[in-house]
PDB file of C-alpha atoms in Angstrom:
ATOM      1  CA  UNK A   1    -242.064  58.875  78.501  1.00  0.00           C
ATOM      2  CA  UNK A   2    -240.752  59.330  74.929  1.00  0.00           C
ATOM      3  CA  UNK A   3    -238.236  56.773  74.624  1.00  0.00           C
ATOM      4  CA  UNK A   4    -236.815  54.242  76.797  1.00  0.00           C
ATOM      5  CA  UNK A   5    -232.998  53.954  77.241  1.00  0.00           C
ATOM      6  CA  UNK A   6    -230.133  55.836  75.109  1.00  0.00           C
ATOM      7  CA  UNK A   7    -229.093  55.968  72.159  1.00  0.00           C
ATOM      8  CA  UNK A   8    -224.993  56.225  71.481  1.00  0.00           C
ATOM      9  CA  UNK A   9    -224.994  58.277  68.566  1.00  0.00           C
ATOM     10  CA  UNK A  10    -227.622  61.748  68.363  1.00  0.00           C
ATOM     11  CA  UNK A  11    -231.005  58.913  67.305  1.00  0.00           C
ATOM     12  CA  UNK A  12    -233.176  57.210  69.689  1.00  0.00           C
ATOM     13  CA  UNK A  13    -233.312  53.369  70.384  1.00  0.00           C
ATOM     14  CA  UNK A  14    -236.294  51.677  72.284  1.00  0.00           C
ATOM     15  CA  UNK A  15    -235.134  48.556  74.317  1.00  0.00           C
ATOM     16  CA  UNK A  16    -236.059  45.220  72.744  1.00  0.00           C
ATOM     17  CA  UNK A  17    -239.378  44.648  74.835  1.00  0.00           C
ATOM     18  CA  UNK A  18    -240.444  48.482  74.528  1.00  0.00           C
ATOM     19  CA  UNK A  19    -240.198  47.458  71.007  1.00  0.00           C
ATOM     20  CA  UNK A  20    -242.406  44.304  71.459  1.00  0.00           C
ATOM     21  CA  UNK A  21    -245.262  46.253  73.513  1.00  0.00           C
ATOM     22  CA  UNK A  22    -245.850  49.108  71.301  1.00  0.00           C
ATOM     23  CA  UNK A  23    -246.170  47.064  67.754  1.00  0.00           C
ATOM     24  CA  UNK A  24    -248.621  45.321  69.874  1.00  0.00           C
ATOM     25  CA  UNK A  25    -250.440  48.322  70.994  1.00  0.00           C
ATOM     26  CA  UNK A  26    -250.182  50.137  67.763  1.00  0.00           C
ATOM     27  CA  UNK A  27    -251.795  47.109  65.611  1.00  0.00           C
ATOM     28  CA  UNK A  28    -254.089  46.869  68.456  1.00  0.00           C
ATOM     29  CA  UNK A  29    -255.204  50.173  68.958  1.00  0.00           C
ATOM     30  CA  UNK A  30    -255.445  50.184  64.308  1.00  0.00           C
ATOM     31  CA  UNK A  31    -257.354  47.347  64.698  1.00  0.00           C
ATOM     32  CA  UNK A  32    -259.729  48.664  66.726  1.00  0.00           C
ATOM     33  CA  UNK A  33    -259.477  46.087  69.729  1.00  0.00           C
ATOM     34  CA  UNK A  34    -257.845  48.958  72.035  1.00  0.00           C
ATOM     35  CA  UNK A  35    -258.743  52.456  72.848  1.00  0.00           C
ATOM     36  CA  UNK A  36    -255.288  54.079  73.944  1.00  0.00           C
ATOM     37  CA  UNK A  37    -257.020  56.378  76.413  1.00  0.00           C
ATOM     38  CA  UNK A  38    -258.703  53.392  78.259  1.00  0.00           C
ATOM     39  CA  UNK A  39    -255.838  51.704  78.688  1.00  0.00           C
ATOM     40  CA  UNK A  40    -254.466  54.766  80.093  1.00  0.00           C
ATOM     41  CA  UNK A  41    -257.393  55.069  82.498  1.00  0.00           C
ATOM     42  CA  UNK A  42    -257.491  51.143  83.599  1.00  0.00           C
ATOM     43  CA  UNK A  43    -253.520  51.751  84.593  1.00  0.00           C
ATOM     44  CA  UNK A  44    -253.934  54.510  86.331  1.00  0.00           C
ATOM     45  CA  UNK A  45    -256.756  52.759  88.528  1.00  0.00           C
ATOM     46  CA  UNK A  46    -254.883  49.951  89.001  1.00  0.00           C
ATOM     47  CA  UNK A  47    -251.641  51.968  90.399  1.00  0.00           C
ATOM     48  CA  UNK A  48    -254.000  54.009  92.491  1.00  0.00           C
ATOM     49  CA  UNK A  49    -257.553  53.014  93.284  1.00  0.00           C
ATOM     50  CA  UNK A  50    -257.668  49.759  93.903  1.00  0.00           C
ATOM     51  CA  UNK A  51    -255.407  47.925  96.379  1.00  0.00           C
ATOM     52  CA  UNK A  52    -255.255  46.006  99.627  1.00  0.00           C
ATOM     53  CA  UNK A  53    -257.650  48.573 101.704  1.00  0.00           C
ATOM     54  CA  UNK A  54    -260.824  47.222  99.312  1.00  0.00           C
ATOM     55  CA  UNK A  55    -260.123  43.556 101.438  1.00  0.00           C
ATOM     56  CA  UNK A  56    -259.270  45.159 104.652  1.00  0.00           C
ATOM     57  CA  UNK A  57    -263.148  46.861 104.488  1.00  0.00           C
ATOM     58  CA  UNK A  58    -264.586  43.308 104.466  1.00  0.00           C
ATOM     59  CA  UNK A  59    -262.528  42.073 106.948  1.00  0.00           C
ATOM     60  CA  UNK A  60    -263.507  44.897 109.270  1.00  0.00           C
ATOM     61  CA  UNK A  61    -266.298  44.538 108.692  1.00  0.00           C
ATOM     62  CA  UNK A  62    -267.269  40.995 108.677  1.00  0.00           C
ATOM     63  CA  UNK A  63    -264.795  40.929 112.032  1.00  0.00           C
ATOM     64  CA  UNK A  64    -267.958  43.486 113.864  1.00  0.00           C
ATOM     65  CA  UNK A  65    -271.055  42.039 111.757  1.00  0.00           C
ATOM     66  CA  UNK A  66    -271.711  38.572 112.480  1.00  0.00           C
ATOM     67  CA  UNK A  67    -274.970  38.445 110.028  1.00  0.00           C
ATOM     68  CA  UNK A  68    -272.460  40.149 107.415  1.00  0.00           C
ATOM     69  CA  UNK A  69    -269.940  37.432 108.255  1.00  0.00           C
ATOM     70  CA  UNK A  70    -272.497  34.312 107.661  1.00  0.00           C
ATOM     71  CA  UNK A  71    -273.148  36.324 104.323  1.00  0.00           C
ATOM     72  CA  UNK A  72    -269.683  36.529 103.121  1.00  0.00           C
ATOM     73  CA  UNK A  73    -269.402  32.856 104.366  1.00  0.00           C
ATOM     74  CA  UNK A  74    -272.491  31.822 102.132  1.00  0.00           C
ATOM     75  CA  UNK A  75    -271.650  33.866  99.319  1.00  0.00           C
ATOM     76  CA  UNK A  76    -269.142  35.785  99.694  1.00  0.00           C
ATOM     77  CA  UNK A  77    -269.257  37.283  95.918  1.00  0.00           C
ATOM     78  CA  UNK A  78    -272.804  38.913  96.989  1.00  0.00           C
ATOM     79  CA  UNK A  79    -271.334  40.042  99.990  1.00  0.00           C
ATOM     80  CA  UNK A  80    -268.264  41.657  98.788  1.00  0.00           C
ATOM     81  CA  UNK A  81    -270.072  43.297  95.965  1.00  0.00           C
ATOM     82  CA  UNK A  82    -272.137  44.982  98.653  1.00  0.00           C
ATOM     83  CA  UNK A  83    -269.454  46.915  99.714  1.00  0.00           C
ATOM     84  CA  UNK A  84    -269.175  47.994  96.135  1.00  0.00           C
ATOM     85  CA  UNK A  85    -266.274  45.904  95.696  1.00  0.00           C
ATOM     86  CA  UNK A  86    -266.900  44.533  91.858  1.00  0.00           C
ATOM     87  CA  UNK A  87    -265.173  43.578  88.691  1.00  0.00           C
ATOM     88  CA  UNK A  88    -262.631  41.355  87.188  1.00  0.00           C
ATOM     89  CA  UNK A  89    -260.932  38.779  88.547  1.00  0.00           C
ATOM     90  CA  UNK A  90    -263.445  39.419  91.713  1.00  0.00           C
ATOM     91  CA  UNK A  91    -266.498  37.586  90.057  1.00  0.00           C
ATOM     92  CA  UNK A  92    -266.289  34.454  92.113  1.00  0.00           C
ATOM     93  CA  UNK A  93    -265.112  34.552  95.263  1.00  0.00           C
ATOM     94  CA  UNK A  94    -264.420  32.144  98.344  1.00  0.00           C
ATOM     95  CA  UNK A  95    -263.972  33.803 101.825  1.00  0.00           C
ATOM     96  CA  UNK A  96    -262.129  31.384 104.208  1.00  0.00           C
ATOM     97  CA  UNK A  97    -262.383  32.220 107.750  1.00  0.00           C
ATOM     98  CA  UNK A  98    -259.201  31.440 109.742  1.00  0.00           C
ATOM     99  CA  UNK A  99    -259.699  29.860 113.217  1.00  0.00           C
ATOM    100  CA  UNK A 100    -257.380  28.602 115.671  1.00  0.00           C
ATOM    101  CA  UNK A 101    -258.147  25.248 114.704  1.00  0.00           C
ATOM    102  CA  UNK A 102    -257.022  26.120 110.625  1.00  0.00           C
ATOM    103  CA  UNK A 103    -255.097  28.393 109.328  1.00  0.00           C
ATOM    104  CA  UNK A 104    -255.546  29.570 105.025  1.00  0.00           C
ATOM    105  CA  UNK A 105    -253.059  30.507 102.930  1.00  0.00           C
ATOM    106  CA  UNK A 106    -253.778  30.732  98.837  1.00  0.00           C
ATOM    107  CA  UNK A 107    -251.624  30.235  95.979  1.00  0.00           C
ATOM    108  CA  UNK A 108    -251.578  30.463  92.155  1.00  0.00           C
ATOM    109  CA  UNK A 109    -249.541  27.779  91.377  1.00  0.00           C
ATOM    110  CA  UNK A 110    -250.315  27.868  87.547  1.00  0.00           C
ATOM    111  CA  UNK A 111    -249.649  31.578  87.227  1.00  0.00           C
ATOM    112  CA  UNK A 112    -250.704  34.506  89.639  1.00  0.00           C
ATOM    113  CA  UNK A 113    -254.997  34.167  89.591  1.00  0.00           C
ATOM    114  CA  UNK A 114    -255.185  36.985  92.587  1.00  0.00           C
ATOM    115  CA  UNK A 115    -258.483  38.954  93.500  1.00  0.00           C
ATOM    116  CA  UNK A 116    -257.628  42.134  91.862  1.00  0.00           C
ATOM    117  CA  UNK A 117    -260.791  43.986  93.132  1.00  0.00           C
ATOM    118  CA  UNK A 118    -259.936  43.409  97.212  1.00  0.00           C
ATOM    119  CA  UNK A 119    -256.057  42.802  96.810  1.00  0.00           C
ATOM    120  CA  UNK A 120    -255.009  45.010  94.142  1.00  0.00           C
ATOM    121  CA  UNK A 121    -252.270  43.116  91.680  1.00  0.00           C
ATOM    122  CA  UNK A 122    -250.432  40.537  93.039  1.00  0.00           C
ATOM    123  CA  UNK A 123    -246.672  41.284  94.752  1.00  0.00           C
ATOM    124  CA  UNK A 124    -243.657  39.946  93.433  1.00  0.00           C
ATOM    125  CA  UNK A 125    -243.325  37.209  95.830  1.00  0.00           C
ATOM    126  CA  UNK A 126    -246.973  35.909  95.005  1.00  0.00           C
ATOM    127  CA  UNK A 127    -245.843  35.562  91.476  1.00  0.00           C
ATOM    128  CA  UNK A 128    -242.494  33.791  92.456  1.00  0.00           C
ATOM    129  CA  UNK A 129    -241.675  30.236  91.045  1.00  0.00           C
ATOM    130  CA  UNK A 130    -240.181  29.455  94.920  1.00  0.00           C
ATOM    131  CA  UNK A 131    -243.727  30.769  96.468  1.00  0.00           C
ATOM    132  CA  UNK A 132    -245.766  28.945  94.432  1.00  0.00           C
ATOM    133  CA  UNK A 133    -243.936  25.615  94.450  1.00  0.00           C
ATOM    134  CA  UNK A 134    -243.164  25.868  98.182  1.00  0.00           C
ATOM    135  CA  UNK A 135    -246.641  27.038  99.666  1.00  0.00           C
ATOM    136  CA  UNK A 136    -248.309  23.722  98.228  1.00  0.00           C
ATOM    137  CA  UNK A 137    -245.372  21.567  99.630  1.00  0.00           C
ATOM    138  CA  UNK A 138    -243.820  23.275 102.717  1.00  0.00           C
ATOM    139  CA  UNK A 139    -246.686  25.916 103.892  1.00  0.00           C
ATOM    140  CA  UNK A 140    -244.827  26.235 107.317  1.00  0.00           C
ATOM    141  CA  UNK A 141    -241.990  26.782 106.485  1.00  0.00           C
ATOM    142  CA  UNK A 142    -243.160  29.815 104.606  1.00  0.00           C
ATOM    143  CA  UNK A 143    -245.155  30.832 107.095  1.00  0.00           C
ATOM    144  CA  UNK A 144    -242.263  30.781 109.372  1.00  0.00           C
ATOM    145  CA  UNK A 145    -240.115  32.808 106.795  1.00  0.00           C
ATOM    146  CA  UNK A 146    -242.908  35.453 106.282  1.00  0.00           C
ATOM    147  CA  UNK A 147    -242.506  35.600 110.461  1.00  0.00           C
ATOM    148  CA  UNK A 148    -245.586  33.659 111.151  1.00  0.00           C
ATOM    149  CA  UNK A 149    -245.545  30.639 113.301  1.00  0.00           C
ATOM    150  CA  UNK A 150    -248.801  28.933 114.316  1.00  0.00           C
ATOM    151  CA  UNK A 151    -249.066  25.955 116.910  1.00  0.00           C
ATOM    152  CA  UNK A 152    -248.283  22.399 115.850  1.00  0.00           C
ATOM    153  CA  UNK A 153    -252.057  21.857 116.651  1.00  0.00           C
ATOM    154  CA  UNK A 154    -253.344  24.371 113.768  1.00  0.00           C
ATOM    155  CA  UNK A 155    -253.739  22.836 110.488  1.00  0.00           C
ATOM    156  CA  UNK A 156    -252.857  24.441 107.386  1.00  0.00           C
ATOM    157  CA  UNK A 157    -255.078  24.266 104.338  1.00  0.00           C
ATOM    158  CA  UNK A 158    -253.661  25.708 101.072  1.00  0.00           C
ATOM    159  CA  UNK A 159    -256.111  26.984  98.484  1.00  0.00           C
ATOM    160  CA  UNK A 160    -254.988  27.069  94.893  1.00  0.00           C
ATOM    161  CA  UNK A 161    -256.408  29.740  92.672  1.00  0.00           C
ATOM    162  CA  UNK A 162    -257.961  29.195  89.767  1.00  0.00           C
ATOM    163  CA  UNK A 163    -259.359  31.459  86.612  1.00  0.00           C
ATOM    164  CA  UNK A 164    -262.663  30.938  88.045  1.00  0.00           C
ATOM    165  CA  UNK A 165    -262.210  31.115  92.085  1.00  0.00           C
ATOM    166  CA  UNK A 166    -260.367  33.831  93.191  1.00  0.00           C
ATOM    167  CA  UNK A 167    -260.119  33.471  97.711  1.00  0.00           C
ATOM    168  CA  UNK A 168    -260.056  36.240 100.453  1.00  0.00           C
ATOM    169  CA  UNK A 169    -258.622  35.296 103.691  1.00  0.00           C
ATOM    170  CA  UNK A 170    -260.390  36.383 106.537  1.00  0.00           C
ATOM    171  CA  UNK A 171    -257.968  36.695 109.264  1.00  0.00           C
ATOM    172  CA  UNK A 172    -258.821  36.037 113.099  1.00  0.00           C
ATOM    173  CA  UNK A 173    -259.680  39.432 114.987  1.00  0.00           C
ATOM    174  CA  UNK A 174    -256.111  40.241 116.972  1.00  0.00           C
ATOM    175  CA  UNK A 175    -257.075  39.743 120.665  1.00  0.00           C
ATOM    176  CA  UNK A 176    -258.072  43.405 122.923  1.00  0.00           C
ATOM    177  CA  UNK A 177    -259.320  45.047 120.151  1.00  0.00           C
ATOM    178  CA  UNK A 178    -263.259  44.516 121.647  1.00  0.00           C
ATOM    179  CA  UNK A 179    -263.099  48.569 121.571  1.00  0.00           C
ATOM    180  CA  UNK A 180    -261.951  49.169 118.519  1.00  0.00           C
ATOM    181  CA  UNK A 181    -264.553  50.363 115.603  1.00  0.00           C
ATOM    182  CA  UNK A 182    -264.971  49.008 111.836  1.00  0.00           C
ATOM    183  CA  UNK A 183    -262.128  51.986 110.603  1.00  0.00           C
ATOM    184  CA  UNK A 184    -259.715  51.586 113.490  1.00  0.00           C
ATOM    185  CA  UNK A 185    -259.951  47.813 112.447  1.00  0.00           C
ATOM    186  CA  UNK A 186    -259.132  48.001 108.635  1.00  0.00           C
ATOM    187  CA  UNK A 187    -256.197  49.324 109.809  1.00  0.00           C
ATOM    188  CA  UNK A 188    -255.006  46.313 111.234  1.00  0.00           C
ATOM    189  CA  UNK A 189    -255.497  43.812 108.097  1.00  0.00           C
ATOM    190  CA  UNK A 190    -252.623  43.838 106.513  1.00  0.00           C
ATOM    191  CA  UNK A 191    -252.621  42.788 102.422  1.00  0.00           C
ATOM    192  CA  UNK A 192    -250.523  39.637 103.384  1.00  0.00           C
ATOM    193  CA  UNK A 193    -253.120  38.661 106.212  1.00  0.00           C
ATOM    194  CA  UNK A 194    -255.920  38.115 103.023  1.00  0.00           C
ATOM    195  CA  UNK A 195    -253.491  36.125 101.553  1.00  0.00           C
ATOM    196  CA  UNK A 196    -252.443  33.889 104.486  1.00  0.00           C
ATOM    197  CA  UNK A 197    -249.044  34.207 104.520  1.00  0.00           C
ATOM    198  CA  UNK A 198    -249.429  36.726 108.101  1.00  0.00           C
ATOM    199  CA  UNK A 199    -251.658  37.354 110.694  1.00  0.00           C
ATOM    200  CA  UNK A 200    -253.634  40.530 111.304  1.00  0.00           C
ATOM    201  CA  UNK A 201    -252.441  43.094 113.812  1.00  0.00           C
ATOM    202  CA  UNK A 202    -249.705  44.943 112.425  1.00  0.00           C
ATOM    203  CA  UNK A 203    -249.638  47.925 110.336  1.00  0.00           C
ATOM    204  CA  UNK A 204    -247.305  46.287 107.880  1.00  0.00           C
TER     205      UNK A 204
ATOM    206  CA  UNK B   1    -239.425  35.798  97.650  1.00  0.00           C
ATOM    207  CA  UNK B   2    -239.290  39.096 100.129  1.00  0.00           C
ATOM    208  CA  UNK B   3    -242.072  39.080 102.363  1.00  0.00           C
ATOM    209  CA  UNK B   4    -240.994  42.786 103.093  1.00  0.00           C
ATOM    210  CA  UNK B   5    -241.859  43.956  99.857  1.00  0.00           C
ATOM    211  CA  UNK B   6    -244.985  46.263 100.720  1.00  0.00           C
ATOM    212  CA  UNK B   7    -243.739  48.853  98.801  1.00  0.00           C
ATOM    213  CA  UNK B   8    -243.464  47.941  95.631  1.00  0.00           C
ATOM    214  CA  UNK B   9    -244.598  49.648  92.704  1.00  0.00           C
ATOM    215  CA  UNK B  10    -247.612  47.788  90.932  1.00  0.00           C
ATOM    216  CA  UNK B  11    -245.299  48.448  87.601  1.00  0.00           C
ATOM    217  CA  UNK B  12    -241.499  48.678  87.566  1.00  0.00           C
ATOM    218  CA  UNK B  13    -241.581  50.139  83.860  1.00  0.00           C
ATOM    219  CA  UNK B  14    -243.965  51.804  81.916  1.00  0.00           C
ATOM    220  CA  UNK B  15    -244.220  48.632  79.157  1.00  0.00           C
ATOM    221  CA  UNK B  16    -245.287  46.135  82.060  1.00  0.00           C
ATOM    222  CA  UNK B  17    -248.357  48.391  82.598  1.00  0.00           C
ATOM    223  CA  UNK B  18    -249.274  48.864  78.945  1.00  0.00           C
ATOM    224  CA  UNK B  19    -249.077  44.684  78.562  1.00  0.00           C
ATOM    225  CA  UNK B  20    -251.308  44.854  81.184  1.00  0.00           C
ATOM    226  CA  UNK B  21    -253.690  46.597  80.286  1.00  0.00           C
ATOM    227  CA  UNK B  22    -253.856  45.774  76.442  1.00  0.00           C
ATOM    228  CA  UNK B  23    -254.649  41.929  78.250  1.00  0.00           C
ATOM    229  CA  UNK B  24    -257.294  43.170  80.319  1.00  0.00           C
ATOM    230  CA  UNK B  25    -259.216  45.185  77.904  1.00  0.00           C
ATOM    231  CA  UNK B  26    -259.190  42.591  75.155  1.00  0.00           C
ATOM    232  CA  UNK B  27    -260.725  40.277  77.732  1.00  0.00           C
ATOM    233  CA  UNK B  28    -263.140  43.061  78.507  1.00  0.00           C
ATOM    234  CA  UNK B  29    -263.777  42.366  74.684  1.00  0.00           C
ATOM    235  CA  UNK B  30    -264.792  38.952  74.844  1.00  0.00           C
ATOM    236  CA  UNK B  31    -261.604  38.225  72.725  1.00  0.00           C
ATOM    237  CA  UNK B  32    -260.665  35.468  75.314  1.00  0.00           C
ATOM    238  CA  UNK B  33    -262.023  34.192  78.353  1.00  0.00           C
ATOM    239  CA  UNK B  34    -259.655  34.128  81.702  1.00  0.00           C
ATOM    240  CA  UNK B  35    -259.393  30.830  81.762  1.00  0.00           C
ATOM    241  CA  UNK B  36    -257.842  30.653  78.270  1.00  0.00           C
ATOM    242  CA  UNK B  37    -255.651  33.570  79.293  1.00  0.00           C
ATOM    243  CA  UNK B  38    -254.472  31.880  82.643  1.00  0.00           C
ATOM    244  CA  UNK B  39    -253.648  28.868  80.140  1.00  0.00           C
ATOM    245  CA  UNK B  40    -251.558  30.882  78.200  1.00  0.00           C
ATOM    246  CA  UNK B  41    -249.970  32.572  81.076  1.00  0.00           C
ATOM    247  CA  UNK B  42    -249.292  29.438  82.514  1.00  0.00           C
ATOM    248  CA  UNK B  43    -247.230  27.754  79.734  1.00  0.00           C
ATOM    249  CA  UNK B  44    -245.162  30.750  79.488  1.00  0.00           C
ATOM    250  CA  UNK B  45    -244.447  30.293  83.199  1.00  0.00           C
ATOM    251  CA  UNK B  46    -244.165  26.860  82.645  1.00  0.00           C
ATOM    252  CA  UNK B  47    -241.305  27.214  80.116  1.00  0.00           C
ATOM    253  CA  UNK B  48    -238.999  29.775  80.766  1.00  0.00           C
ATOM    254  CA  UNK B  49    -237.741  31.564  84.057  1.00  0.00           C
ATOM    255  CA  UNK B  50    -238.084  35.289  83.245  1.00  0.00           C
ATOM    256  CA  UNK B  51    -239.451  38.310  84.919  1.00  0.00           C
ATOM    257  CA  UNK B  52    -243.088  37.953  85.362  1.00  0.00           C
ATOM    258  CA  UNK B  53    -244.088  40.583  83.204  1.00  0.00           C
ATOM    259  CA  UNK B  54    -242.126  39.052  80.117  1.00  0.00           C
ATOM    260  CA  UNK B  55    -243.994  35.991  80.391  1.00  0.00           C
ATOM    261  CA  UNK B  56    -246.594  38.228  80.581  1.00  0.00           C
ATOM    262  CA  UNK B  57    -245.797  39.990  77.064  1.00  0.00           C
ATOM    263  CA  UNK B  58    -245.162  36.406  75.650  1.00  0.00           C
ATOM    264  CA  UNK B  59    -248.367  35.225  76.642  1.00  0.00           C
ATOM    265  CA  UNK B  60    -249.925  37.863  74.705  1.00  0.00           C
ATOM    266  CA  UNK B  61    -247.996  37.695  71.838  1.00  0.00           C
ATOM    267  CA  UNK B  62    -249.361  34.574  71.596  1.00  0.00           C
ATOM    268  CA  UNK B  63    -252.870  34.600  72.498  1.00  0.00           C
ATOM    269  CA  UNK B  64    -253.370  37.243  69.699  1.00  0.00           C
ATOM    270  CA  UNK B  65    -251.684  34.935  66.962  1.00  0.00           C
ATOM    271  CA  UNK B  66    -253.986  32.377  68.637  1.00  0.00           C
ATOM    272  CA  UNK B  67    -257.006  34.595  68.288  1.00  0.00           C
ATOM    273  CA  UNK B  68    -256.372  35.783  64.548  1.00  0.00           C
ATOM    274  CA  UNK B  69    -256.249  39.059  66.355  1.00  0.00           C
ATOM    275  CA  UNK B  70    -252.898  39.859  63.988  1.00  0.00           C
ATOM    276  CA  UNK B  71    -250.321  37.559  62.356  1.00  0.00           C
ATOM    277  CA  UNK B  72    -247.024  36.594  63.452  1.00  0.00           C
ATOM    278  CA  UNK B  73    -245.416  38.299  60.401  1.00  0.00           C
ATOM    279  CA  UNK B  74    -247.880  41.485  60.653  1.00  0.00           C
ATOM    280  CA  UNK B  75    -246.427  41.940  64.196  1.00  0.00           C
ATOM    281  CA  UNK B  76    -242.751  41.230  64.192  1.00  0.00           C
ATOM    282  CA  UNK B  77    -242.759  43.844  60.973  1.00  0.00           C
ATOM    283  CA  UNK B  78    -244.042  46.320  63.120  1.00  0.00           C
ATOM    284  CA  UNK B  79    -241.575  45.529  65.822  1.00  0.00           C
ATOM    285  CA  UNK B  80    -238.802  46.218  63.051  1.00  0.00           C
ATOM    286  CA  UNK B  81    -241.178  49.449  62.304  1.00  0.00           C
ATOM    287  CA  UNK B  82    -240.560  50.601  65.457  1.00  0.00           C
ATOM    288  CA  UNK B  83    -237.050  49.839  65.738  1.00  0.00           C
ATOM    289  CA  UNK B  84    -236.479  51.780  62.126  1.00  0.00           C
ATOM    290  CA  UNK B  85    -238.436  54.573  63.679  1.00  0.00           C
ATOM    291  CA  UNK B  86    -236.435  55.036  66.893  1.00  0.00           C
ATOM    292  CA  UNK B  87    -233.289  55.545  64.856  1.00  0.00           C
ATOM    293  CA  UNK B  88    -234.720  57.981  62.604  1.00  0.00           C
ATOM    294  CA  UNK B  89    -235.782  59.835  65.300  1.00  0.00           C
ATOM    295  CA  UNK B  90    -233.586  62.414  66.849  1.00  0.00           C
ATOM    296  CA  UNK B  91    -232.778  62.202  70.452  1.00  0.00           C
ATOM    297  CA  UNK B  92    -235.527  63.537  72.989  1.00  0.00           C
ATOM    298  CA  UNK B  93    -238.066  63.784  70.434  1.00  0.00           C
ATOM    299  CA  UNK B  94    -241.147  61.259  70.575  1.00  0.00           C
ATOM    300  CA  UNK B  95    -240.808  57.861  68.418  1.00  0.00           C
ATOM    301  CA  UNK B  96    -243.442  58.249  65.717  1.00  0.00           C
ATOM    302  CA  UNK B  97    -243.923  55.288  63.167  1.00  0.00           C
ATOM    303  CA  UNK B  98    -243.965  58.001  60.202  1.00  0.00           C
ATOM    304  CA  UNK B  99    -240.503  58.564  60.591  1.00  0.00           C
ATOM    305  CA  UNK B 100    -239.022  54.578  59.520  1.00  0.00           C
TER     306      UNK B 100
END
């Protein structure tokens, strides 16, 4: 993209924040701190290689290999990096199984600490002052507004993200799916479900 | 919050990516650990309600200062660079800092 927004007359005019970014970047990339076509290549991974289907893989699979599971329960940053699942803000992970006994649901509630290698980048809600007030305070009720509502007998633990400790719900296995392999089963974790805030089972 | 929001882009604009990334790779650099970014991040967060991305682009702005990476003078007179540079350029040609 050459230029952002229009200029009135027949010049050019970069918005305020375009402005911002790229005397960053240019000192940066001057400087030597930043190669421009690496940054080009990290975006471009993070827009289309990594995302939500990384987690769903060790959900699967951890849902149809019970030695895998006790793995990813012991350490699950081994065990994830086994599936060739590596790099930053993966380094030190926490799997927490969900059983009908507890239900897990993780927040950020300095900023938005998210495991970018199984998750991809956070969504918009994650990020949100109202999500990451309300999930430590009132977890039910948004459960209940993301459509999930659990039994009064299921307690809710909410996990708050750090720099160091990034978590990966495991969701429970949806119920008649005893036939269904390691792919079909991926297709049923859901990015929200490795959050907390749904339960696996539906495409979306 | 929109729980519906499966669909969104990763990036609404093309700048929210490039903050992104500039973050990421000088952390790749050892320039700052996470957990001094996060802290950053976090105080921006703490202070103003603005589009996540802008906190974002604050954060940095400030980490760098922070760092001795470049001053706070050396980088708003590039901003004003820029700016110069996008109204000396004619209209659907690219911005090139030779031109302010």
């Amino acid at each position: 993209m050459p230029h952002d927004g229009h200029g009135h007359d027949d010049h050019s005019e970069l918005s305020p924040i375009a402005l911002r970014v790229k005397a960053l970047e240019s000192l940066l990339i001057e400087k030597g701190y930043v190669d421009p076509a690496a940054l080009d290549v990290l975006i471009d991974t993070y827009e289309t290689k990594i995302g939500p289907r990384n987690g769903a893989k060790v959900v699967a699979k951890a849902w149809t290999d019970p030695a895998y599971a006790k793995w990813l329960k012991e350490d699950a940053t081994a065990a994830i990096e086994s599936l060739g699942f590596t790099g930053r803000q993966g380094e030190h992970m926490v799997a927490l199984f969900n059983t009908p006994e507890t239900h897990n649901m993780v927040v950020c509630t300095l900023c938005s600490c998210y495991p970018w290698p199984m998750l991809g980048l956070p969504p918009v809600w994650y990020k949100s002052p109202p999500y990451r007030s309300r999930a430590v305070i009132d977890p039910r009720g948004v459960l209940a507004e993301f459509g999930v509502a659990l039994s009064e007998k299921t307690k809710i633990s909410v996990w708050d993200s750090t720099a160091e400790i990034r978590y990966l719900v495991i969701p429970m296995r949806p119920a008649n799916t005893e036939n269904l392999g390691e792919e079909e089963l991926a297709g049923l974790v859901n990015r929200d479900s490795m959050i907390g805030t749904r339960l696996a089972g539906k495409a979306a | 919050m929109n729980p519906l929001d499966l669909k969104d882009p990763v990036f609404n604009e093309p700048w929210e990516a490039q903050a992104f990334a500039m973050v990421v790779k000088l952390h790749e650099r050892g320039c700052f650990s996470w957990s001094e970014w996060a802290e950053f991040l976090g105080a921006e967060i703490k202070t103003s309600e603005v589009p996540y991305y802008e906190h974002w682009l604050a954060a940095l702005e400030k980490i760098v200062e922070a760092k001795s990476i470049m001053s706070h003078n050396e980088r708003l007179n590039r901003v004003e660079a820029w700016d110069r540079a996008a109204h000396a350029t004619p209209h659907g040609r690219p911005i090139e800092l030779s031109r302010s």
